[in-house]
Short mmCIF file of C-alpha atoms in Angstrom, two decimals:
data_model
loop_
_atom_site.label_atom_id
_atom_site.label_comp_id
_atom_site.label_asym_id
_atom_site.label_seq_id
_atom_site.Cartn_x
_atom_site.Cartn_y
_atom_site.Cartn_z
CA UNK Y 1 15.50 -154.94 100.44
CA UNK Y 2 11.83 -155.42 99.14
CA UNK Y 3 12.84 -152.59 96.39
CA UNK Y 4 16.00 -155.13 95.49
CA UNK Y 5 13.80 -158.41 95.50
CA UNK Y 6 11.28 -156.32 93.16
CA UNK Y 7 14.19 -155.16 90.94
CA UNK Y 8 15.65 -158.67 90.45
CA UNK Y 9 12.09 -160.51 90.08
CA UNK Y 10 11.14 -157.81 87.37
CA UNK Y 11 14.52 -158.46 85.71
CA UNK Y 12 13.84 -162.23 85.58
CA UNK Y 13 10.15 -161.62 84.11
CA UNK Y 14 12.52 -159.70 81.37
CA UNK Y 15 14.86 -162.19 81.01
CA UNK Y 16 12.03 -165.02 80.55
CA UNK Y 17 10.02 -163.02 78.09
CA UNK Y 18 13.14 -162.64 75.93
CA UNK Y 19 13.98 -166.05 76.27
CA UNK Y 20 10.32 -167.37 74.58
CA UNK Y 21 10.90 -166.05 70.87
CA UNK Y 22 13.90 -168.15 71.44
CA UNK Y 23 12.78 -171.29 72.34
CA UNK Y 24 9.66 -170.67 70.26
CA UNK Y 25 12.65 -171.11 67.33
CA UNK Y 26 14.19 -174.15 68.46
CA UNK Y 27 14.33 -175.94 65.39
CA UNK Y 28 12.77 -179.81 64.90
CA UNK Y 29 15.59 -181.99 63.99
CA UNK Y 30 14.46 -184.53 61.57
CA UNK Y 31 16.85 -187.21 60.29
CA UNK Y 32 17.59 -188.03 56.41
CA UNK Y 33 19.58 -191.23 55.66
CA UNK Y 34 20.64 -191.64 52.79
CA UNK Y 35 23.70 -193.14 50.50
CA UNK Y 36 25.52 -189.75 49.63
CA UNK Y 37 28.38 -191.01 48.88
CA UNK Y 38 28.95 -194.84 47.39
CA UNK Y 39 27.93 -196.70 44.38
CA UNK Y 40 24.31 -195.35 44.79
CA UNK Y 41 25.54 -191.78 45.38
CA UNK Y 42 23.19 -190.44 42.59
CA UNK Y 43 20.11 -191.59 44.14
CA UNK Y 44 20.95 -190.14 47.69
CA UNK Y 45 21.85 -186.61 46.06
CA UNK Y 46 18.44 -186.56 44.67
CA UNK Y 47 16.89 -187.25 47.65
CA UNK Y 48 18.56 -184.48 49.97
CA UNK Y 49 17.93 -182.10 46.90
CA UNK Y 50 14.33 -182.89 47.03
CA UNK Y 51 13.87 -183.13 51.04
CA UNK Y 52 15.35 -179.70 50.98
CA UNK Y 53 12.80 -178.19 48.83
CA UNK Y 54 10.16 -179.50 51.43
CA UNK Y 55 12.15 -177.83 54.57
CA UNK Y 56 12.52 -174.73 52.50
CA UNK Y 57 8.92 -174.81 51.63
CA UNK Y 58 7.38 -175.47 55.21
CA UNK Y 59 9.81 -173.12 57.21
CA UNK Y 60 8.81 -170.21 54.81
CA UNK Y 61 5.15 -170.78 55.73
CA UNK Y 62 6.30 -170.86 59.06
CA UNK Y 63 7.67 -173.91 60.18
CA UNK Y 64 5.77 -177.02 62.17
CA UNK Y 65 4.52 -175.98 65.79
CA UNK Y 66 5.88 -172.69 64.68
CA UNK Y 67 9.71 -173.99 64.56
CA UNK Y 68 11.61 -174.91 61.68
CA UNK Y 69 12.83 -177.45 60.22
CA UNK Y 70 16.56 -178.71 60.30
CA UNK Y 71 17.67 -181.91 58.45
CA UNK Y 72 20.10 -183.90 60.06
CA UNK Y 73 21.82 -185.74 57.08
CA UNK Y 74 23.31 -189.37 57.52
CA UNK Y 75 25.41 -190.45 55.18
CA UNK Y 76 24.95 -194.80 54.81
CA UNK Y 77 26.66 -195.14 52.25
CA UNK Y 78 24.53 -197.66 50.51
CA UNK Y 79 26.11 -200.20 53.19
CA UNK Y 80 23.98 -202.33 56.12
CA UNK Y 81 26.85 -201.64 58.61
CA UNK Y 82 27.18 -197.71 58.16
CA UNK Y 83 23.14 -197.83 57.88
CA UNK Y 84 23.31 -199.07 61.60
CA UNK Y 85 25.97 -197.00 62.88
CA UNK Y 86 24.35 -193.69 61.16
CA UNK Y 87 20.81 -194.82 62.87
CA UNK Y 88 22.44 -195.46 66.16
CA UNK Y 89 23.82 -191.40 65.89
CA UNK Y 90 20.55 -190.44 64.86
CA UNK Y 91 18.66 -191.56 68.34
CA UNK Y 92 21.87 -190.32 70.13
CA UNK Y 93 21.56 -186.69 68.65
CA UNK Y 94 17.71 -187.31 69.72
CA UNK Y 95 16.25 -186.57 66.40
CA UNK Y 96 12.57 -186.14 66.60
CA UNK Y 97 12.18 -188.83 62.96
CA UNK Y 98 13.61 -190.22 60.42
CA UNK Y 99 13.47 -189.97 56.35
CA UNK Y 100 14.70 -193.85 55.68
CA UNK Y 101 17.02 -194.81 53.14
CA UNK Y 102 17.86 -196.21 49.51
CA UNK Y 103 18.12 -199.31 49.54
CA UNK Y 104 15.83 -202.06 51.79
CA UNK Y 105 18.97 -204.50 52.78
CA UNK Y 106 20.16 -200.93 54.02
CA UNK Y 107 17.20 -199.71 55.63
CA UNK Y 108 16.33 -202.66 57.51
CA UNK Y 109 19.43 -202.91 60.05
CA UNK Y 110 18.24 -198.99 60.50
CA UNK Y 111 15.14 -199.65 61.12
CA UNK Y 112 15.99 -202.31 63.43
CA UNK Y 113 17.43 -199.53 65.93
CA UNK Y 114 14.52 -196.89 64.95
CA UNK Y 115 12.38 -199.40 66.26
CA UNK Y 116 13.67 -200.18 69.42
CA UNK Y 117 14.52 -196.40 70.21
CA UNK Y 118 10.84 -195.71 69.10
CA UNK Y 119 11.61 -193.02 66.28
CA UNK Y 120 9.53 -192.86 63.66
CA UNK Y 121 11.05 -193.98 60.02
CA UNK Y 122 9.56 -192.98 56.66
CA UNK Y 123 11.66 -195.30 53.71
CA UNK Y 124 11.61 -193.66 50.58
CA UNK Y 125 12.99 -196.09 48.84
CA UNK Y 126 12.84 -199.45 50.45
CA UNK Y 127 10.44 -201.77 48.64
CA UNK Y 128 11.11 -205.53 49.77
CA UNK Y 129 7.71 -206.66 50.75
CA UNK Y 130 9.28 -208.32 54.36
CA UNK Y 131 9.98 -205.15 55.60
CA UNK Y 132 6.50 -204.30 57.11
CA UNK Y 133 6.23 -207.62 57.96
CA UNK Y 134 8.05 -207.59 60.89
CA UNK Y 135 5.58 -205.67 63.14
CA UNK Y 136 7.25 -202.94 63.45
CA UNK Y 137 5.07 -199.89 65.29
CA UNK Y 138 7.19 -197.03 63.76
CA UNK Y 139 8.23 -198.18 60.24
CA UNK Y 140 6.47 -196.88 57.46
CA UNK Y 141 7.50 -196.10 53.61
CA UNK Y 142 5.76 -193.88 50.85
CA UNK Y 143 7.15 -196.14 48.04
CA UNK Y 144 5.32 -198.81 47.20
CA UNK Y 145 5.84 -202.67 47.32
CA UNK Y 146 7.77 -205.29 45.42
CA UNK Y 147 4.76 -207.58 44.77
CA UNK Y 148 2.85 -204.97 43.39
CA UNK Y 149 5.49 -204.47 41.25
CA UNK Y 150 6.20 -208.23 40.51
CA UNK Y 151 2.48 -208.57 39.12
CA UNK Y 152 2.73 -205.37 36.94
CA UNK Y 153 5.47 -207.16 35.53
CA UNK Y 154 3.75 -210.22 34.60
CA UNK Y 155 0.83 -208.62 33.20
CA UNK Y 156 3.85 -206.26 31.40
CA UNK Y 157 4.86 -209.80 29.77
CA UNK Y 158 1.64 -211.61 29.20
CA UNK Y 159 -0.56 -208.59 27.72
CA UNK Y 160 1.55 -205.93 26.43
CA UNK Y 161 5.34 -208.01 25.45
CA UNK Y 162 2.88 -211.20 24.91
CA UNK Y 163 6.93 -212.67 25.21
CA UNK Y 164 6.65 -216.78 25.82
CA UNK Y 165 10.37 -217.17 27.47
CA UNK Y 166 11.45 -214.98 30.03
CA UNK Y 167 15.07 -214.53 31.97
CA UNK Y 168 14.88 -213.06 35.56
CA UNK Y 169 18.63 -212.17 37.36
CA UNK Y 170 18.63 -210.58 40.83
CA UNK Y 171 21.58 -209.69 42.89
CA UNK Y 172 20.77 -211.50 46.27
CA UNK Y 173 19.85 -208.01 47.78
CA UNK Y 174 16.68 -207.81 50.19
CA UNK Y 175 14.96 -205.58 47.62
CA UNK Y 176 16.64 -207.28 44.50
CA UNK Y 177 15.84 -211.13 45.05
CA UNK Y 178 12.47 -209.82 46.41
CA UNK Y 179 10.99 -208.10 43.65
CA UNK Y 180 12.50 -211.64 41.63
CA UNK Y 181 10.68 -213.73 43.85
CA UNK Y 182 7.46 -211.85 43.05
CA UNK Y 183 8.00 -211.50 39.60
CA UNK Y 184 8.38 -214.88 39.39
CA UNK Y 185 5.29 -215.95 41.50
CA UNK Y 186 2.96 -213.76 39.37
CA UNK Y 187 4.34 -215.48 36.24
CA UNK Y 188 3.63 -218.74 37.19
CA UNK Y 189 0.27 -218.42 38.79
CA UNK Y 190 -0.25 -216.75 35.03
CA UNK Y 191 0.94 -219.70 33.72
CA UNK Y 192 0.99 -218.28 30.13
CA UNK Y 193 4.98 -217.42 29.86
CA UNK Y 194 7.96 -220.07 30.56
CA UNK Y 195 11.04 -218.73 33.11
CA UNK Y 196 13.72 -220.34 31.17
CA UNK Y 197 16.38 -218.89 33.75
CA UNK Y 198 16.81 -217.64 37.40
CA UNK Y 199 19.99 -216.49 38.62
CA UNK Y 200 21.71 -214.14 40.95
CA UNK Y 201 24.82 -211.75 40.20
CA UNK Y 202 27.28 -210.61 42.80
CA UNK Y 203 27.31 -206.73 43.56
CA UNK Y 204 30.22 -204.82 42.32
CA UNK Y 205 31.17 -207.16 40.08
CA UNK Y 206 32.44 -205.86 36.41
CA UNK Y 207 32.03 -208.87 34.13
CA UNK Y 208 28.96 -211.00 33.83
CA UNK Y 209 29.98 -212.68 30.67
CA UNK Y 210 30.09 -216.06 32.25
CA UNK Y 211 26.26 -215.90 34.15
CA UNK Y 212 24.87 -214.01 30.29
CA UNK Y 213 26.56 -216.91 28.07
CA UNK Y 214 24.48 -219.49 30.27
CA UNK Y 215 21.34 -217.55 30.20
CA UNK Y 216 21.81 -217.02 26.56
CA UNK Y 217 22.01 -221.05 25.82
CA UNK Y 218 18.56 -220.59 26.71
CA UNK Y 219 16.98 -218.15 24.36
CA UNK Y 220 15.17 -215.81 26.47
CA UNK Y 221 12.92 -213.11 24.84
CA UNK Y 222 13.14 -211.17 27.75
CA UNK Y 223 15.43 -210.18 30.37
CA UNK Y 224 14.32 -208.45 33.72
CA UNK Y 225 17.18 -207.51 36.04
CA UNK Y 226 15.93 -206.71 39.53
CA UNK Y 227 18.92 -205.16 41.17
CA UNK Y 228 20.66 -201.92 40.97
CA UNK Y 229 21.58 -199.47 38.02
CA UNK Y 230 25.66 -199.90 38.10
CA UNK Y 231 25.05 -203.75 36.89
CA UNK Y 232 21.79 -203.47 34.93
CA UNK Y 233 23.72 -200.85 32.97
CA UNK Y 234 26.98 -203.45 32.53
CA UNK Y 235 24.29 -206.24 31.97
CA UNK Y 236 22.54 -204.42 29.35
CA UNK Y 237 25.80 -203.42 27.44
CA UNK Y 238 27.21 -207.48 27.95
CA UNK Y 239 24.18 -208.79 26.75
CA UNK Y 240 24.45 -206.77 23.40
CA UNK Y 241 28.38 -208.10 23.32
CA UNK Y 242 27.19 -212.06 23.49
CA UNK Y 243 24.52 -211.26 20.55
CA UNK Y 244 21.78 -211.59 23.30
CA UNK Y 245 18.77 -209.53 21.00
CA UNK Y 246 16.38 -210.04 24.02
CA UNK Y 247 13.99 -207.23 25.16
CA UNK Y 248 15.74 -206.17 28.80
CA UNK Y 249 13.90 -204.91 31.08
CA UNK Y 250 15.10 -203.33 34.48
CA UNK Y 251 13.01 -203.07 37.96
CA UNK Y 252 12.34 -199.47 39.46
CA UNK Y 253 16.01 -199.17 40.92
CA UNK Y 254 17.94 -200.43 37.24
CA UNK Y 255 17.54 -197.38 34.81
CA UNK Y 256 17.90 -193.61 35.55
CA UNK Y 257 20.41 -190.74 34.08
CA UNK Y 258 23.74 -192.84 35.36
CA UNK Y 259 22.08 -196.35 33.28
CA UNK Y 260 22.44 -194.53 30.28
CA UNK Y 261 25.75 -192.79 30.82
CA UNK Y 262 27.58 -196.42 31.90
CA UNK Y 263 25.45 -198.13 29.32
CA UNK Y 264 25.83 -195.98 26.04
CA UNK Y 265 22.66 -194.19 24.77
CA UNK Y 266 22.90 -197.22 21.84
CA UNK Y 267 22.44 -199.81 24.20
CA UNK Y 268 20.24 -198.16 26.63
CA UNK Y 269 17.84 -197.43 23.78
CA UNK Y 270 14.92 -199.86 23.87
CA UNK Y 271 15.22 -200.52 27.57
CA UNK Y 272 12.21 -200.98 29.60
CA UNK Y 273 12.08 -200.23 32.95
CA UNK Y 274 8.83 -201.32 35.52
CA UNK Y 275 8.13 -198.67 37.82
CA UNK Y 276 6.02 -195.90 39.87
CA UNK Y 277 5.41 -192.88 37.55
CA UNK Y 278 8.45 -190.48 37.06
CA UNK Y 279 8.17 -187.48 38.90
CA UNK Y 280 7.45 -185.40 35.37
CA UNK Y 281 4.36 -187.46 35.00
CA UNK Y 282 2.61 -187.01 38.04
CA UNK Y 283 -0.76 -184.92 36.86
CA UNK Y 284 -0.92 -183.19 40.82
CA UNK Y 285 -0.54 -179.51 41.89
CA UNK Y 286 1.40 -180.36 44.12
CA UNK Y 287 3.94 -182.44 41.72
CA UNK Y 288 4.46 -179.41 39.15
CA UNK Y 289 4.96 -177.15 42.47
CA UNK Y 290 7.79 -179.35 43.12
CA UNK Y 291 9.21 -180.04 40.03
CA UNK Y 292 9.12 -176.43 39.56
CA UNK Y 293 10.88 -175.38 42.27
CA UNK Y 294 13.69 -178.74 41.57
CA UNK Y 295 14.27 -177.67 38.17
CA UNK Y 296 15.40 -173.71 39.10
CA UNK Y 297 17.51 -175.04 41.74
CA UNK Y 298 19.07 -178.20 39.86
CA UNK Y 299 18.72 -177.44 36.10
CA UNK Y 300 16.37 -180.63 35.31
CA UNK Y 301 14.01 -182.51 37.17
CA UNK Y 302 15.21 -186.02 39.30
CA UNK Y 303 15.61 -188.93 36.44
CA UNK Y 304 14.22 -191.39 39.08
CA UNK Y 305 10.88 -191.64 41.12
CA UNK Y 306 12.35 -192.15 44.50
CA UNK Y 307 13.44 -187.95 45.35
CA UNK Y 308 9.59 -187.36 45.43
CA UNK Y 309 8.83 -190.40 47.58
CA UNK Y 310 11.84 -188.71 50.04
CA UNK Y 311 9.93 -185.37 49.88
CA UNK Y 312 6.52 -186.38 50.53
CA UNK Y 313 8.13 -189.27 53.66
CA UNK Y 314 8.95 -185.19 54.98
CA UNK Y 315 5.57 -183.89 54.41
CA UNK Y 316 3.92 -187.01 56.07
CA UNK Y 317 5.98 -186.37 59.06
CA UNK Y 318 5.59 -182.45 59.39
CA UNK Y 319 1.91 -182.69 58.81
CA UNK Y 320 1.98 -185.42 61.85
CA UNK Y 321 3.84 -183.04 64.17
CA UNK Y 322 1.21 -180.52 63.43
CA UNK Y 323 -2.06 -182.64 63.93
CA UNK Y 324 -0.93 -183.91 66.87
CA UNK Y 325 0.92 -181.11 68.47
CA UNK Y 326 3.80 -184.30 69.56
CA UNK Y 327 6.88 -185.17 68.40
CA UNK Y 328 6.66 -188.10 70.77
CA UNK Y 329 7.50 -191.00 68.43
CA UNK Y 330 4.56 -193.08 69.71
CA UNK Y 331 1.29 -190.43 69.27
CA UNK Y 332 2.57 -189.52 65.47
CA UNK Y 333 3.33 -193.27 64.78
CA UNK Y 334 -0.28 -193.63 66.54
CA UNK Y 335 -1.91 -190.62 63.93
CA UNK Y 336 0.05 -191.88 60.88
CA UNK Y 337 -1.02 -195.70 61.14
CA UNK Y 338 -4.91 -194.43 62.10
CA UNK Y 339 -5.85 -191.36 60.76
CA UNK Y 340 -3.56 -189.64 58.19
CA UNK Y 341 -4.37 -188.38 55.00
CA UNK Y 342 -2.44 -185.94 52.49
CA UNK Y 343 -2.16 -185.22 49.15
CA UNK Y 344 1.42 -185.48 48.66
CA UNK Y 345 3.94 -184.79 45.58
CA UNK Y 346 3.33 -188.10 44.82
CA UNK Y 347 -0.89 -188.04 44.98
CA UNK Y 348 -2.71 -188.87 48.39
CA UNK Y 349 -1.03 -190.71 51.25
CA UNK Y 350 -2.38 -192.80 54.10
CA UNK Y 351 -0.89 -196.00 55.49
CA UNK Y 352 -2.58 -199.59 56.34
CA UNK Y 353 -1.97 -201.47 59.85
CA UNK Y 354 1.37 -202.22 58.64
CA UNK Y 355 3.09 -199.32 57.52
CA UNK Y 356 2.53 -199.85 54.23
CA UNK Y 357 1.54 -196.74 51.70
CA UNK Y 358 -2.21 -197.68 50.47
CA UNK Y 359 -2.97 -197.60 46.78
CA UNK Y 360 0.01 -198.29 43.86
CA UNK Y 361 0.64 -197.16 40.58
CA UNK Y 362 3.09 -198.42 37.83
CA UNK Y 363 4.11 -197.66 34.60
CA UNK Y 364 6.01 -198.82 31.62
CA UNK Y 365 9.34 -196.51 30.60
CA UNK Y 366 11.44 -196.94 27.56
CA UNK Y 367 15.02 -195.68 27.36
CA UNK Y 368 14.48 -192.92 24.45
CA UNK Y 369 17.19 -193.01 21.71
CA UNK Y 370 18.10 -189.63 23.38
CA UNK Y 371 18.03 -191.00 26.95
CA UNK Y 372 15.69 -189.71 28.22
CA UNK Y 373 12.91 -192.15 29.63
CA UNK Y 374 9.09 -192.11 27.77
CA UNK Y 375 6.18 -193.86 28.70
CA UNK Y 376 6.30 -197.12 26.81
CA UNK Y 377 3.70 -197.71 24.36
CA UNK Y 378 3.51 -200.56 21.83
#
């Protein structure tokens, strides 16, 4: 009997050391929302492209915690209703974080549920200033924010444009009217040009004939669109119908690859764009690593700055997991609010009380006359 008992325990004790490598492999399930398909289907492609890379990148060095990485990929759509229902199946599968969204009116209903479930959520491309002023414990983003960007603007138009009447149209999105708001505040605490018009355009819509002809009865010298690139790049091409010769200028989500393509490479020519530095223009290691490594898996590198900001939201979380040895939601929102540092894709990373990514950079693009987008100089 004794002989049996020893038999069986020394077959457990087998059994249990073969089971270790195996659990040793259990793979961290992180979360990546983003609009794959939709009007903004561009943008998410990039980003699950680039968030790849990163997973490929850290599982070949072996992992976080020694376990690898698996993406969970959400599909929102670009819409605030499938945002919450893909965040709701994200804490049901029990995914240890999130990589946020395109899109801040689509991140924030998200976020909403992250928050209450306690998951940590890295936006990637969610600017609207109002988002990290909610509180929220486990929100964070690695892009940067709309006022920043409203006050580049200004100095854009004052120092560089020296332009004394200026047009601003946003689309009543979250991240749209907010980066018009700011834009607007910076202007007039400048007090040097005039905002001869402020309007909003409807999403989706197709003709904006009727909205331009008003705005061109007042003889702006430049035009800055806030919203998203499938209207900037209708926008740009109406204007040009109506014999509106003003300078237009888009916000960080109005001009990539698809601008030119809806907008004709004549039209698109000239355009400015405000935004963080394209991902071919960041001067770190770890950027040309990146780029590198994009460009022999996709052919060229992403035509927009927000992929990078969706890799490095995946670097801040594995290197969180690592420091800490958790994937409890509260210790690596805890680390990443107090004591984080990186140097990312995108340059160094560390985040202030409220979530926000210290530091910003922007930059001045003009469409090329081949399409491609330059560093504008004048």
């Amino acid at each position: 009997m004794r002989l049996r008992i020893a038999a069986s325990l020394a077959g457990l004790l087998v059994l249990t050391l073969l089971a270790v490598p195996v659990l040793a492999q259990e793979p961290l399930r992180i979360g990546l929302q983003a609009p794959i398909t939709g009007p903004w289907a561009y943008e998410g492609e990039m980003a699950r492209n680039s968030v790849e890379i990163v997973r490929d990148q850290i599982n070949a060095r072996g992992g976080v915690l020694g376990r690898p990485i698996e993406i969970v990929l959400g599909d929102d759509q670009g819409n605030p209703r499938q945002s919450a229902l893909v965040a709701q199946r994200m804490v049901s599968e029990g995914v240890v974080a999130v990589v946020g969204t395109y899109g801040s009116s689509i991140n924030e209903p998200a976020s909403t549920i992250y928050e209450r479930a306690g998951v940590v959520n890295i936006g990637y491309g969610s600017t609207a200033v109002q988002l990290t002023q909610h509180g929220w414990q486990y929100f964070f983003r690695t892009c940067f924010r709309d006022d920043r960007q409203g006050a580049f603007f200004a100095q854009l138009v004052n120092e560089t444009l020296q332009a004394a009447r200026v047009a601003i149209l946003h689309d009543n999105t979250t991240f749209a009217r907010g980066l018009a708001e700011a834009a607007r505040a910076s202007l007039q605490e400048a007090g040097q040009a005039e905002i001869v018009f402020y309007d909003a355009v409807t999403p989706g819509e197709r003709d904006f004939s009727p909205i331009l002809s008003r705005m061109r009865a007042r003889s702006p010298e430049v035009v800055y669109y806030t919203g998203y690139y499938p209207e900037a790049a209708l926008i740009a091409r109406q204007m040009r119908d109506l014999g509106i010769d003003a300078v237009f200028v888009g916000g960080n989500a109005a001009i990539n690859d698809e601008f030119v393509e809806i907008a004709g490479r004549e039209v698109a020519a000239g355009s400015l764009m405000t935004q963080e530095p394209l991902p071919t223009d960041l001067p770190y290691p770890q950027s040309k690593a990146f780029l590198d490594e994009y460009v022999k898996r996709h052919g060229q590198p992403p035509s927009s700055p927000w992929p990078v900001y969706a890799a490095d939201a995946l670097n801040v979380l594995a290197a969180a997991i690592e420091a800490t040895g958790s994937t409890d939601g509260k210790v690596l929102a805890g680390y990443i609010h107090d004591t984080l540092q990186i140097d990312g894709v995108t340059g160094p990373i560390s985040f202030d009380a409220a979530g926000d990514r210290e530091g910003a950079i922007y930059l001045a693009y003009e469409v090329a006359s081949d399409g491609s987008l330059v560093p504008y100089e004048r």
